[in-house]
């Protein structure tokens, strides 16, 4: 079994000036303190560009019940953000802007079911950043520059410290894996680099895992259910 991929820097680049122009249009909207308050120090705020309710203050990331998300009022005037989102031809589970203020830090933590092998994935497009942002993923520093597009396997421990003098703002897109995204991810990687080994488990645990996978209701989770049921 190949080692799981931790991150990918895609061969994509977005216009940093157009990204910043769209951000400026919505800086006056109310940005919400991130809900994982035990995981950070300083100011870490967010605004939703798409959400289940269509409201920009609904910044929750996890949408495992596969409810369709819709554009919020924050996205209405942001033509470049719309263009970018339309270019990614997969279903979105969450679309947010995340602002880590100067001097703030996100403590080491890991997320749940946010690796491509889970059928969900997270993309980062830095809009405003600086050389003193320290992003650590699985003990490795990643330097993500403005306008780049990165996949981050958030199942692995990661942390961020903004040691610069300006806020760091990323466009963060959570997607649901499909054929289009497979083509993007497998361009420079093989499919077996995104496959978790099926763990050995007792029958009771196996049934519990199957029930959780049913709730996710994705092609990947159905495939895992089939493997576990054999």
mmCIF file of C-alpha atoms in Angstrom:
data_model
loop_
_atom_site.group_PDB
_atom_site.id
_atom_site.type_symbol
_atom_site.label_atom_id
_atom_site.label_comp_id
_atom_site.label_asym_id
_atom_site.label_seq_id
_atom_site.Cartn_x
_atom_site.Cartn_y
_atom_site.Cartn_z
ATOM 1 C CA UNK A 1 0.000 0.000 0.000
ATOM 2 C CA UNK A 2 1.450 3.376 -1.038
ATOM 3 C CA UNK A 3 1.859 6.130 1.518
ATOM 4 C CA UNK A 4 -1.055 8.566 1.547
ATOM 5 C CA UNK A 5 -0.485 11.905 -0.159
ATOM 6 C CA UNK A 6 -0.239 14.763 2.370
ATOM 7 C CA UNK A 7 -0.457 17.711 -0.032
ATOM 8 C CA UNK A 8 -0.389 18.727 -3.683
ATOM 9 C CA UNK A 9 0.563 22.021 -5.273
ATOM 10 C CA UNK A 10 -1.545 21.989 -8.418
ATOM 11 C CA UNK A 11 -0.338 23.481 -11.718
ATOM 12 C CA UNK A 12 -2.978 26.199 -11.376
ATOM 13 C CA UNK A 13 -2.483 29.893 -10.737
ATOM 14 C CA UNK A 14 -5.075 32.568 -10.108
ATOM 15 C CA UNK A 15 -4.736 36.323 -10.528
ATOM 16 C CA UNK A 16 -3.725 37.638 -7.081
ATOM 17 C CA UNK A 17 -4.900 41.186 -7.846
ATOM 18 C CA UNK A 18 -8.370 40.020 -8.873
ATOM 19 C CA UNK A 19 -8.526 37.809 -5.771
ATOM 20 C CA UNK A 20 -7.666 40.780 -3.548
ATOM 21 C CA UNK A 21 -10.173 42.994 -5.338
ATOM 22 C CA UNK A 22 -12.985 40.555 -4.565
ATOM 23 C CA UNK A 23 -11.898 40.271 -0.927
ATOM 24 C CA UNK A 24 -11.998 44.060 -0.539
ATOM 25 C CA UNK A 25 -15.630 44.065 -1.705
ATOM 26 C CA UNK A 26 -16.697 42.049 1.321
ATOM 27 C CA UNK A 27 -14.331 43.139 4.084
ATOM 28 C CA UNK A 28 -17.137 45.276 5.565
ATOM 29 C CA UNK A 29 -19.448 42.255 5.970
ATOM 30 C CA UNK A 30 -19.466 40.709 9.434
ATOM 31 C CA UNK A 31 -16.723 38.083 9.690
ATOM 32 C CA UNK A 32 -17.455 35.388 12.278
ATOM 33 C CA UNK A 33 -15.009 34.100 14.888
ATOM 34 C CA UNK A 34 -14.028 30.544 14.019
ATOM 35 C CA UNK A 35 -16.056 28.031 16.036
ATOM 36 C CA UNK A 36 -13.077 25.852 17.106
ATOM 37 C CA UNK A 37 -12.056 28.379 19.720
ATOM 38 C CA UNK A 38 -9.919 25.935 21.715
ATOM 39 C CA UNK A 39 -7.745 25.376 18.609
ATOM 40 C CA UNK A 40 -6.357 28.900 18.159
ATOM 41 C CA UNK A 41 -5.005 32.002 19.849
ATOM 42 C CA UNK A 42 -5.577 35.539 18.595
ATOM 43 C CA UNK A 43 -8.098 36.445 15.892
ATOM 44 C CA UNK A 44 -9.249 33.830 13.370
ATOM 45 C CA UNK A 45 -12.394 34.736 11.464
ATOM 46 C CA UNK A 46 -14.375 33.442 8.519
ATOM 47 C CA UNK A 47 -17.112 34.300 6.059
ATOM 48 C CA UNK A 48 -19.050 31.808 3.923
ATOM 49 C CA UNK A 49 -19.268 32.310 0.171
ATOM 50 C CA UNK A 50 -21.518 29.251 -0.134
ATOM 51 C CA UNK A 51 -23.450 27.515 2.644
ATOM 52 C CA UNK A 52 -26.449 25.267 3.278
ATOM 53 C CA UNK A 53 -28.531 28.236 4.425
ATOM 54 C CA UNK A 54 -27.192 30.711 1.855
ATOM 55 C CA UNK A 55 -26.050 32.951 4.719
ATOM 56 C CA UNK A 56 -22.489 34.231 5.006
ATOM 57 C CA UNK A 57 -22.430 33.731 8.787
ATOM 58 C CA UNK A 58 -22.959 29.965 8.390
ATOM 59 C CA UNK A 59 -19.248 29.123 8.408
ATOM 60 C CA UNK A 60 -19.488 25.462 9.427
ATOM 61 C CA UNK A 61 -17.260 23.325 7.249
ATOM 62 C CA UNK A 62 -18.702 19.838 7.580
ATOM 63 C CA UNK A 63 -21.592 18.897 5.332
ATOM 64 C CA UNK A 64 -21.545 15.106 5.444
ATOM 65 C CA UNK A 65 -25.297 14.792 4.833
ATOM 66 C CA UNK A 66 -24.654 15.997 1.258
ATOM 67 C CA UNK A 67 -27.073 18.912 1.410
ATOM 68 C CA UNK A 68 -26.618 21.206 -1.553
ATOM 69 C CA UNK A 69 -24.964 24.491 -0.670
ATOM 70 C CA UNK A 70 -25.882 27.771 -2.332
ATOM 71 C CA UNK A 71 -24.260 31.158 -2.866
ATOM 72 C CA UNK A 72 -24.408 33.614 0.023
ATOM 73 C CA UNK A 73 -24.881 37.381 -0.196
ATOM 74 C CA UNK A 74 -21.107 37.745 0.202
ATOM 75 C CA UNK A 75 -20.497 35.998 -3.118
ATOM 76 C CA UNK A 76 -22.953 38.120 -5.127
ATOM 77 C CA UNK A 77 -20.528 40.901 -6.086
ATOM 78 C CA UNK A 78 -17.415 38.704 -6.359
ATOM 79 C CA UNK A 79 -17.200 37.838 -10.036
ATOM 80 C CA UNK A 80 -13.707 36.336 -9.882
ATOM 81 C CA UNK A 81 -14.581 34.042 -6.970
ATOM 82 C CA UNK A 82 -17.610 32.865 -8.985
ATOM 83 C CA UNK A 83 -15.384 32.238 -12.006
ATOM 84 C CA UNK A 84 -12.983 30.150 -9.921
ATOM 85 C CA UNK A 85 -15.744 28.127 -8.276
ATOM 86 C CA UNK A 86 -17.387 27.432 -11.638
ATOM 87 C CA UNK A 87 -14.055 26.197 -13.015
ATOM 88 C CA UNK A 88 -13.910 23.491 -10.327
ATOM 89 C CA UNK A 89 -16.399 20.966 -11.651
ATOM 90 C CA UNK A 90 -17.163 19.097 -8.465
ATOM 91 C CA UNK A 91 -19.856 19.494 -5.833
ATOM 92 C CA UNK A 92 -18.860 21.855 -3.053
ATOM 93 C CA UNK A 93 -19.404 20.963 0.610
ATOM 94 C CA UNK A 94 -18.222 24.349 1.961
ATOM 95 C CA UNK A 95 -16.719 27.522 0.494
ATOM 96 C CA UNK A 96 -15.256 30.055 2.905
ATOM 97 C CA UNK A 97 -12.734 32.819 3.328
ATOM 98 C CA UNK A 98 -10.526 32.305 6.392
ATOM 99 C CA UNK A 99 -8.639 35.236 7.916
ATOM 100 C CA UNK A 100 -5.820 34.535 10.380
ATOM 101 C CA UNK A 101 -4.911 37.907 11.857
ATOM 102 C CA UNK A 102 -1.346 39.114 12.305
ATOM 103 C CA UNK A 103 0.107 37.544 15.447
ATOM 104 C CA UNK A 104 -2.539 34.802 15.629
ATOM 105 C CA UNK A 105 -1.874 31.083 15.537
ATOM 106 C CA UNK A 106 -3.828 27.907 14.929
ATOM 107 C CA UNK A 107 -2.686 25.159 17.283
ATOM 108 C CA UNK A 108 -1.685 21.701 16.030
ATOM 109 C CA UNK A 109 -4.833 19.709 15.264
ATOM 110 C CA UNK A 110 -6.282 17.308 12.710
ATOM 111 C CA UNK A 111 -9.685 17.272 11.027
ATOM 112 C CA UNK A 112 -12.008 14.350 10.324
ATOM 113 C CA UNK A 113 -12.512 12.727 6.909
ATOM 114 C CA UNK A 114 -10.830 15.494 4.929
ATOM 115 C CA UNK A 115 -8.376 13.469 2.888
ATOM 116 C CA UNK A 116 -9.025 12.679 -0.766
ATOM 117 C CA UNK A 117 -9.167 9.000 0.183
ATOM 118 C CA UNK A 118 -12.289 9.814 2.248
ATOM 119 C CA UNK A 119 -14.179 11.182 -0.735
ATOM 120 C CA UNK A 120 -13.887 14.740 0.608
ATOM 121 C CA UNK A 121 -11.022 17.144 0.096
ATOM 122 C CA UNK A 122 -9.879 20.666 0.970
ATOM 123 C CA UNK A 123 -8.290 23.186 -1.385
ATOM 124 C CA UNK A 124 -6.472 26.350 -0.293
ATOM 125 C CA UNK A 125 -5.995 29.401 -2.520
ATOM 126 C CA UNK A 126 -3.943 32.044 -0.672
ATOM 127 C CA UNK A 127 -5.192 35.572 -1.365
ATOM 128 C CA UNK A 128 -3.168 37.601 1.130
ATOM 129 C CA UNK A 129 -0.145 36.083 2.842
ATOM 130 C CA UNK A 130 3.419 36.915 3.829
ATOM 131 C CA UNK A 131 6.785 35.135 4.222
ATOM 132 C CA UNK A 132 6.324 34.954 7.989
ATOM 133 C CA UNK A 133 3.301 32.660 7.834
ATOM 134 C CA UNK A 134 4.423 29.267 9.155
ATOM 135 C CA UNK A 135 2.122 26.478 7.935
ATOM 136 C CA UNK A 136 3.151 23.043 9.209
ATOM 137 C CA UNK A 137 1.585 19.840 7.900
ATOM 138 C CA UNK A 138 2.749 16.530 9.374
ATOM 139 C CA UNK A 139 5.997 18.178 10.574
ATOM 140 C CA UNK A 140 6.746 19.721 7.158
ATOM 141 C CA UNK A 141 6.541 23.444 6.417
ATOM 142 C CA UNK A 142 4.508 24.344 3.328
ATOM 143 C CA UNK A 143 5.009 27.761 1.722
ATOM 144 C CA UNK A 144 1.806 28.638 -0.112
ATOM 145 C CA UNK A 145 2.049 31.794 -2.207
ATOM 146 C CA UNK A 146 -0.687 34.152 -3.334
ATOM 147 C CA UNK A 147 -2.727 32.831 -6.237
ATOM 148 C CA UNK A 148 -1.542 29.227 -5.923
ATOM 149 C CA UNK A 149 -3.868 26.264 -5.406
ATOM 150 C CA UNK A 150 -3.037 23.551 -2.870
ATOM 151 C CA UNK A 151 -4.651 20.349 -1.664
ATOM 152 C CA UNK A 152 -4.102 19.815 2.056
ATOM 153 C CA UNK A 153 -4.848 16.442 3.613
ATOM 154 C CA UNK A 154 -6.329 17.852 6.810
ATOM 155 C CA UNK A 155 -6.489 14.403 8.435
ATOM 156 C CA UNK A 156 -2.815 14.888 9.246
ATOM 157 C CA UNK A 157 -1.775 17.174 12.089
ATOM 158 C CA UNK A 158 -1.350 20.769 10.957
ATOM 159 C CA UNK A 159 -0.813 24.199 12.485
ATOM 160 C CA UNK A 160 -0.408 27.800 11.337
ATOM 161 C CA UNK A 161 1.313 30.815 12.878
ATOM 162 C CA UNK A 162 0.970 34.244 11.290
ATOM 163 C CA UNK A 163 4.154 35.922 12.470
ATOM 164 C CA UNK A 164 3.781 38.708 9.921
ATOM 165 C CA UNK A 165 2.341 42.206 10.258
ATOM 166 C CA UNK A 166 -0.703 41.740 7.994
ATOM 167 C CA UNK A 167 -3.656 39.369 8.055
ATOM 168 C CA UNK A 168 -3.476 36.127 6.082
ATOM 169 C CA UNK A 169 -6.600 35.348 4.026
ATOM 170 C CA UNK A 170 -7.229 32.104 2.129
ATOM 171 C CA UNK A 171 -10.096 30.974 -0.071
ATOM 172 C CA UNK A 172 -10.851 27.489 1.264
ATOM 173 C CA UNK A 173 -12.983 25.083 -0.762
ATOM 174 C CA UNK A 174 -14.193 21.732 0.541
ATOM 175 C CA UNK A 175 -15.159 19.446 -2.332
ATOM 176 C CA UNK A 176 -16.748 16.067 -2.901
ATOM 177 C CA UNK A 177 -14.681 13.688 -4.991
ATOM 178 C CA UNK A 178 -15.899 12.871 -8.514
ATOM 179 C CA UNK A 179 -14.500 11.887 -11.918
ATOM 180 C CA UNK A 180 -13.446 15.463 -12.714
ATOM 181 C CA UNK A 181 -11.495 15.798 -9.462
ATOM 182 C CA UNK A 182 -9.943 12.350 -9.991
ATOM 183 C CA UNK A 183 -8.443 13.633 -13.243
ATOM 184 C CA UNK A 184 -7.002 16.633 -11.414
ATOM 185 C CA UNK A 185 -5.574 14.625 -8.518
ATOM 186 C CA UNK A 186 -4.260 11.710 -10.576
ATOM 187 C CA UNK A 187 -2.434 13.881 -13.105
ATOM 188 C CA UNK A 188 0.830 13.472 -11.179
ATOM 189 C CA UNK A 189 -0.163 10.793 -8.676
ATOM 190 C CA UNK A 190 -1.557 7.275 -8.843
ATOM 191 C CA UNK A 191 -4.934 6.276 -7.465
ATOM 192 C CA UNK A 192 -3.418 3.903 -4.910
ATOM 193 C CA UNK A 193 -1.741 6.913 -3.223
ATOM 194 C CA UNK A 194 -5.229 7.948 -2.093
ATOM 195 C CA UNK A 195 -6.471 4.629 -0.722
ATOM 196 C CA UNK A 196 -6.631 3.800 2.950
ATOM 197 C CA UNK A 197 -6.022 0.196 3.950
ATOM 198 C CA UNK A 198 -9.187 -1.442 5.240
ATOM 199 C CA UNK A 199 -8.527 -1.959 8.967
ATOM 200 C CA UNK A 200 -8.943 -5.271 10.722
ATOM 201 C CA UNK A 201 -11.839 -4.899 13.133
ATOM 202 C CA UNK A 202 -14.353 -6.932 15.063
ATOM 203 C CA UNK A 203 -17.886 -7.398 13.738
ATOM 204 C CA UNK A 204 -19.488 -4.826 16.070
ATOM 205 C CA UNK A 205 -16.984 -2.116 15.128
ATOM 206 C CA UNK A 206 -17.344 -2.993 11.449
ATOM 207 C CA UNK A 207 -21.128 -2.473 11.609
ATOM 208 C CA UNK A 208 -20.658 0.896 13.325
ATOM 209 C CA UNK A 209 -18.201 2.026 10.649
ATOM 210 C CA UNK A 210 -20.594 0.914 7.892
ATOM 211 C CA UNK A 211 -23.389 2.986 9.448
ATOM 212 C CA UNK A 212 -21.146 6.067 9.494
ATOM 213 C CA UNK A 213 -20.135 5.481 5.872
ATOM 214 C CA UNK A 214 -23.816 5.222 4.882
ATOM 215 C CA UNK A 215 -24.371 8.721 6.280
ATOM 216 C CA UNK A 216 -21.599 10.095 4.059
ATOM 217 C CA UNK A 217 -23.356 8.680 0.975
ATOM 218 C CA UNK A 218 -20.519 9.177 -1.515
ATOM 219 C CA UNK A 219 -19.167 6.860 -4.206
ATOM 220 C CA UNK A 220 -16.027 6.294 -2.143
ATOM 221 C CA UNK A 221 -17.962 5.510 1.050
ATOM 222 C CA UNK A 222 -20.160 3.047 -0.884
ATOM 223 C CA UNK A 223 -17.020 1.352 -2.193
ATOM 224 C CA UNK A 224 -15.646 1.086 1.352
ATOM 225 C CA UNK A 225 -18.971 -0.356 2.558
ATOM 226 C CA UNK A 226 -18.740 -2.995 -0.146
ATOM 227 C CA UNK A 227 -15.219 -3.947 0.924
ATOM 228 C CA UNK A 228 -16.183 -4.094 4.606
ATOM 229 C CA UNK A 229 -19.281 -6.169 3.887
ATOM 230 C CA UNK A 230 -17.353 -8.970 2.177
#
